[in-house]
PDB file of C-alpha atoms and ligand atoms in Angstrom:
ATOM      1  CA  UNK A 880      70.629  16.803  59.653  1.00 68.00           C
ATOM      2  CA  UNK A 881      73.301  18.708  58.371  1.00 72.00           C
ATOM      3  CA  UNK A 882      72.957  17.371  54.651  1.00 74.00           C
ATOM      4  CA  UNK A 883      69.444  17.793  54.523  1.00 71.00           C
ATOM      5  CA  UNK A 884      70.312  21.462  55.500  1.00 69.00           C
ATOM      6  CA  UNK A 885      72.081  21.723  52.438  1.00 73.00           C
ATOM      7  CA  UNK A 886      69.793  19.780  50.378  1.00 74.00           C
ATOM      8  CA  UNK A 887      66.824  21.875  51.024  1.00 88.00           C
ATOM      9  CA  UNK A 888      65.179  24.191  48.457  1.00 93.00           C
ATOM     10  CA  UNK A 889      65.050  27.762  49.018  1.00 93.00           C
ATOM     11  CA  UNK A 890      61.283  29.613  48.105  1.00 92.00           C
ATOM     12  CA  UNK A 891      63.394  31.376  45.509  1.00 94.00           C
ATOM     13  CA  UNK A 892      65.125  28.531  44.169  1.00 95.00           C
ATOM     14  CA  UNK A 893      61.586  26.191  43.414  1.00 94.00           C
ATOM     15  CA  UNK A 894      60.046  29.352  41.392  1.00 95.00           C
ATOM     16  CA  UNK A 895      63.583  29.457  39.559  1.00 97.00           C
ATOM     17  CA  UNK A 896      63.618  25.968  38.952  1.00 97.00           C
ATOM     18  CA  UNK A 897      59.766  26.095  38.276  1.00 96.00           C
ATOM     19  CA  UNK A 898      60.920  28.977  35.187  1.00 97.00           C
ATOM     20  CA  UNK A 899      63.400  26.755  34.032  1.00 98.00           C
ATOM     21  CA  UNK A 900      61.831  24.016  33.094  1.00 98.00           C
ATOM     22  CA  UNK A 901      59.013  25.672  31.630  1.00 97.00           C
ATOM     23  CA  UNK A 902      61.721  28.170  29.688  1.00 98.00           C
ATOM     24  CA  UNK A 903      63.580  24.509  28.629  1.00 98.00           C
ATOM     25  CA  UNK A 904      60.291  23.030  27.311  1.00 97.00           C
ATOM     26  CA  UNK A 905      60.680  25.948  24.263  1.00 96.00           C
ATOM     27  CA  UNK A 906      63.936  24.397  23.371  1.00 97.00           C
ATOM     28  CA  UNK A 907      63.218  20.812  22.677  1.00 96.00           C
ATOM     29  CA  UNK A 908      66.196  20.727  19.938  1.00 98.00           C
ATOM     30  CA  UNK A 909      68.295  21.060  23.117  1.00 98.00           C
ATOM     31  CA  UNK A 910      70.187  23.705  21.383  1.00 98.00           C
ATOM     32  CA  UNK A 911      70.325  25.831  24.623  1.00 98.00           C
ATOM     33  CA  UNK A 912      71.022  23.274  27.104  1.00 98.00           C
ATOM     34  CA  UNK A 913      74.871  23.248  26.970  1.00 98.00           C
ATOM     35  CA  UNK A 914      77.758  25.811  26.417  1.00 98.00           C
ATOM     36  CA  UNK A 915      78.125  26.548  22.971  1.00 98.00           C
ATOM     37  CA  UNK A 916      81.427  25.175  21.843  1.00 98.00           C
ATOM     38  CA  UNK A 917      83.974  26.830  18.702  1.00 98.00           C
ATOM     39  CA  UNK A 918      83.967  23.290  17.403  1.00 98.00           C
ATOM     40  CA  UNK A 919      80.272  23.680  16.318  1.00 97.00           C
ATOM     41  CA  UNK A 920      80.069  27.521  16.147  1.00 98.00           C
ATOM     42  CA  UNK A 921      83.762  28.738  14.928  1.00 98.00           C
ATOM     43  CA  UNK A 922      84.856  32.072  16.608  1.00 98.00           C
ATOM     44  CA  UNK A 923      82.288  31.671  19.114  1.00 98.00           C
ATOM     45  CA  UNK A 924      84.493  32.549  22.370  1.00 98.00           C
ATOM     46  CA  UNK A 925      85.650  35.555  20.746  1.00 98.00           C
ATOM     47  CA  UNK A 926      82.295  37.046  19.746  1.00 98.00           C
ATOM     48  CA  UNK A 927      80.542  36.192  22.844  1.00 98.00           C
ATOM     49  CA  UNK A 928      82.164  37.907  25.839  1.00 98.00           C
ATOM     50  CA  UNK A 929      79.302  36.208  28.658  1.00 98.00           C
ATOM     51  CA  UNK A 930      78.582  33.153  27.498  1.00 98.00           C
ATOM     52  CA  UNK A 931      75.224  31.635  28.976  1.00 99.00           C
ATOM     53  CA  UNK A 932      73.396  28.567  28.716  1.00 99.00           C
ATOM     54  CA  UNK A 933      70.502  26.540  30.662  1.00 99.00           C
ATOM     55  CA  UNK A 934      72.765  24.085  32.409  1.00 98.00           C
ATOM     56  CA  UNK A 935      74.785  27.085  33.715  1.00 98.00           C
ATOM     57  CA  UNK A 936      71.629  28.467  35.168  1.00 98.00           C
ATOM     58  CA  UNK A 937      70.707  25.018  36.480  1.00 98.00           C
ATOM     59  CA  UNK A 938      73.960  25.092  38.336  1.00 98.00           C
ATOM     60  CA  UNK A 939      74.126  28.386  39.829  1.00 98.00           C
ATOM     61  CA  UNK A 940      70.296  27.683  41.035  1.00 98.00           C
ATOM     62  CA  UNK A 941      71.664  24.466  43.031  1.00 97.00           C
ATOM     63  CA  UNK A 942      74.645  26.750  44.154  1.00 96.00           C
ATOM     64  CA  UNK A 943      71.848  29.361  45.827  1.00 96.00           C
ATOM     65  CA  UNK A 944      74.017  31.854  43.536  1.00 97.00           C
ATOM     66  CA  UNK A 945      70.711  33.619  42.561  1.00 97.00           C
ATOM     67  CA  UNK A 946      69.533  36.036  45.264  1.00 96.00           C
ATOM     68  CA  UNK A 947      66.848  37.880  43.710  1.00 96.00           C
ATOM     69  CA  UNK A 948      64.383  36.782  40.208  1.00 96.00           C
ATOM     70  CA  UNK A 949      65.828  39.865  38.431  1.00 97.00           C
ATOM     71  CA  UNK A 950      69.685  38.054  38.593  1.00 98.00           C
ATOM     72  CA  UNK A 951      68.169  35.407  36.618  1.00 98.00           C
ATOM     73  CA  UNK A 952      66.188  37.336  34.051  1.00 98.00           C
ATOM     74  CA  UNK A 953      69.387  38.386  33.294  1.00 98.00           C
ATOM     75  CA  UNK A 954      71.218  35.600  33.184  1.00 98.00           C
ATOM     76  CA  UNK A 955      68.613  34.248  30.556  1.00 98.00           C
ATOM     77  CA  UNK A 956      68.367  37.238  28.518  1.00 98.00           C
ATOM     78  CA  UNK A 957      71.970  37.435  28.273  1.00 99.00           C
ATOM     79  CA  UNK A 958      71.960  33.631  26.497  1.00 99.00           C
ATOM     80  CA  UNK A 959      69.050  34.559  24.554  1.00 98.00           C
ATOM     81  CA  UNK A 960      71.213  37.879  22.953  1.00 98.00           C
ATOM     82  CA  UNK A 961      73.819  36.283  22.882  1.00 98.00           C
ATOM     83  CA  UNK A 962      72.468  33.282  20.086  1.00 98.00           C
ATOM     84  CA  UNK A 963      70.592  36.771  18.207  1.00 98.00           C
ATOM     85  CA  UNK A 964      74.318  38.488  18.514  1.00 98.00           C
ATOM     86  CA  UNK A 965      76.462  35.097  16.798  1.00 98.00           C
ATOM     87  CA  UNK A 966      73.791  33.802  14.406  1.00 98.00           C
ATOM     88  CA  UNK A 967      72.429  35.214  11.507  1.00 98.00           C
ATOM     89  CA  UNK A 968      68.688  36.334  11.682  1.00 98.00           C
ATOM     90  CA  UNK A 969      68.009  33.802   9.079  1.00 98.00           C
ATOM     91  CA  UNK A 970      68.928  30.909  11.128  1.00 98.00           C
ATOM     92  CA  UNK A 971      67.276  28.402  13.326  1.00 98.00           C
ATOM     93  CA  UNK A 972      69.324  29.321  16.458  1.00 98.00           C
ATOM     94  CA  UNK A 973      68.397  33.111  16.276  1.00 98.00           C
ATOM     95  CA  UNK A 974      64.428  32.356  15.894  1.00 98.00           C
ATOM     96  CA  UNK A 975      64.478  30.185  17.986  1.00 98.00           C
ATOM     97  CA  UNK A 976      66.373  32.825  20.367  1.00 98.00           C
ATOM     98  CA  UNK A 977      63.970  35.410  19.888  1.00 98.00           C
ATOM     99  CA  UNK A 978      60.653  32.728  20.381  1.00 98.00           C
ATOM    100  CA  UNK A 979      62.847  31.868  23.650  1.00 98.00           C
ATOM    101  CA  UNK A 980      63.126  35.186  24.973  1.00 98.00           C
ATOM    102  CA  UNK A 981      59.830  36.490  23.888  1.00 98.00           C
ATOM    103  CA  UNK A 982      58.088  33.661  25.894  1.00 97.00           C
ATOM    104  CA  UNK A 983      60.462  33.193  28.634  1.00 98.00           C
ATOM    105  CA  UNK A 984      60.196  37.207  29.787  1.00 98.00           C
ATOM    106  CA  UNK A 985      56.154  36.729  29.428  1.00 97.00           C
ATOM    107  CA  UNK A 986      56.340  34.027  32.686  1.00 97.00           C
ATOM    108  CA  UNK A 987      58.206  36.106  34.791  1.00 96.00           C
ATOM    109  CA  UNK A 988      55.342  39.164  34.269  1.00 95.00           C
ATOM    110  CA  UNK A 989      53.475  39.589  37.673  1.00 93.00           C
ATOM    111  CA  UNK A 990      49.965  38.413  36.441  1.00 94.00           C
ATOM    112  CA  UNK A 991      51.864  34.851  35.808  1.00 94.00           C
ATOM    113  CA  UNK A 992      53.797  34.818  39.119  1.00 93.00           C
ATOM    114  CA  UNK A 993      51.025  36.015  41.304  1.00 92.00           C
ATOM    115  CA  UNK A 994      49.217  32.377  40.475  1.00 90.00           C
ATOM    116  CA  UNK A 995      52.652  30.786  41.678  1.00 87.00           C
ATOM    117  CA  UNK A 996      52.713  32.154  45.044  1.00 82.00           C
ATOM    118  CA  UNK A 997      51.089  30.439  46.712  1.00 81.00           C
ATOM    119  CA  UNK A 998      52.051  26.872  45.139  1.00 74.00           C
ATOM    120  CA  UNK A 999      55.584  27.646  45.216  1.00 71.00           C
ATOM    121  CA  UNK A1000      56.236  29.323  48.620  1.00 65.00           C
TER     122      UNK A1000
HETATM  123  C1  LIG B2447      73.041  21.277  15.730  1.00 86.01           C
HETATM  124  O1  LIG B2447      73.078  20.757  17.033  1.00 86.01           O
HETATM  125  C2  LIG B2447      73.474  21.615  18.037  1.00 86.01           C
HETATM  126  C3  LIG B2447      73.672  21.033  19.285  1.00 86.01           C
HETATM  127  C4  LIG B2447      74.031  21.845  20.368  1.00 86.01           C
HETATM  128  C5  LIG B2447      74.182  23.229  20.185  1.00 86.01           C
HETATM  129  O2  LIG B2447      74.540  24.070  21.203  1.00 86.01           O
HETATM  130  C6  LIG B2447      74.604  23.516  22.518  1.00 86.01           C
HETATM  131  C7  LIG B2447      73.982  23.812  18.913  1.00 86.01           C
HETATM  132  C8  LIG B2447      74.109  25.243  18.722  1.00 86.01           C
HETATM  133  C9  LIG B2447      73.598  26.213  19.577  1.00 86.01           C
HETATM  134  C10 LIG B2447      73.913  27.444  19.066  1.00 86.01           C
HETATM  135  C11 LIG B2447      73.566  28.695  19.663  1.00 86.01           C
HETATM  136  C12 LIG B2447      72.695  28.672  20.867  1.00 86.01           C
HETATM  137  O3  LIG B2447      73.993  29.765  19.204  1.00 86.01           O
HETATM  138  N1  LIG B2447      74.614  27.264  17.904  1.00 86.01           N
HETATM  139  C13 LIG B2447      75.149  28.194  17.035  1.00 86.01           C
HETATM  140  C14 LIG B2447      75.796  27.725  15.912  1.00 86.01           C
HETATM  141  C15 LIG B2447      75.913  26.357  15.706  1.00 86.01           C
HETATM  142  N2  LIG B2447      75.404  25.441  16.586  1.00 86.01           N
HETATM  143  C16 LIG B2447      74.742  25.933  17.665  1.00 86.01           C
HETATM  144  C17 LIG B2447      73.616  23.000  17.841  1.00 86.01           C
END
């Protein structure tokens, strides 16, 4: 019983993962699902201090390393500056940034999580 222990899904973690896919389905170029690399964005590493991206979040929601909604708000809004900080308002990456965020901070509102309560818990 011990792996199913650690297998098991925290209330916390299904709403998170519940966001995530739902925040994902805005990105369907995929252009937030990985680290960004210098290779495809040159001087990237030393622009961007905090680097975030949604298979980083993925992770640290397996790794129970979110303890409260708030931590990941953050986490996203910090990858959702962070493309409207390297790229050039003109660009795909930053629109699609500020679509992202704009969208992504309107599911976390209470109105939208009340519904979620009691399907997630
Ligand atoms: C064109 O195909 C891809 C594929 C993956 C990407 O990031 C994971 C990106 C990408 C993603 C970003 C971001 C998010 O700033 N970016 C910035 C400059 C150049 N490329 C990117 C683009």
């Amino acid at each position: 019983c011990v792996l199913r222990k650690i297998a098991e899904k925290t209330p916390l973690q299904r709403l998170l993962e519940h966001l995530l896919r739902s925040m994902e389905k805005r990105d369907p170029q995929q252009f937030f699902a990985w680290p960004v690399t210098d290779n495809i964005a040159p001087g990237y590493s030393t622009i961007i201090t905090n680097p975030m991206d949604f298979s980083t979040i993925k992770q640290k929601i397996d790794d129970n390393n979110y303890q409260c909604l708030n931590d990941f708000v953050s986490d996203f809004k910090t990858m959702c500056n962070n493309a409207m900080t390297y790229n050039h308002q003109d660009t795909i990456y930053f629109k699609t940034a500020k679509k992202l965020l704009h969208t992504g901070l309107k599911m976390v509102t209470p109105e939208k999580l009340k519904p979620l309560r009691s399907v997630l818990i």
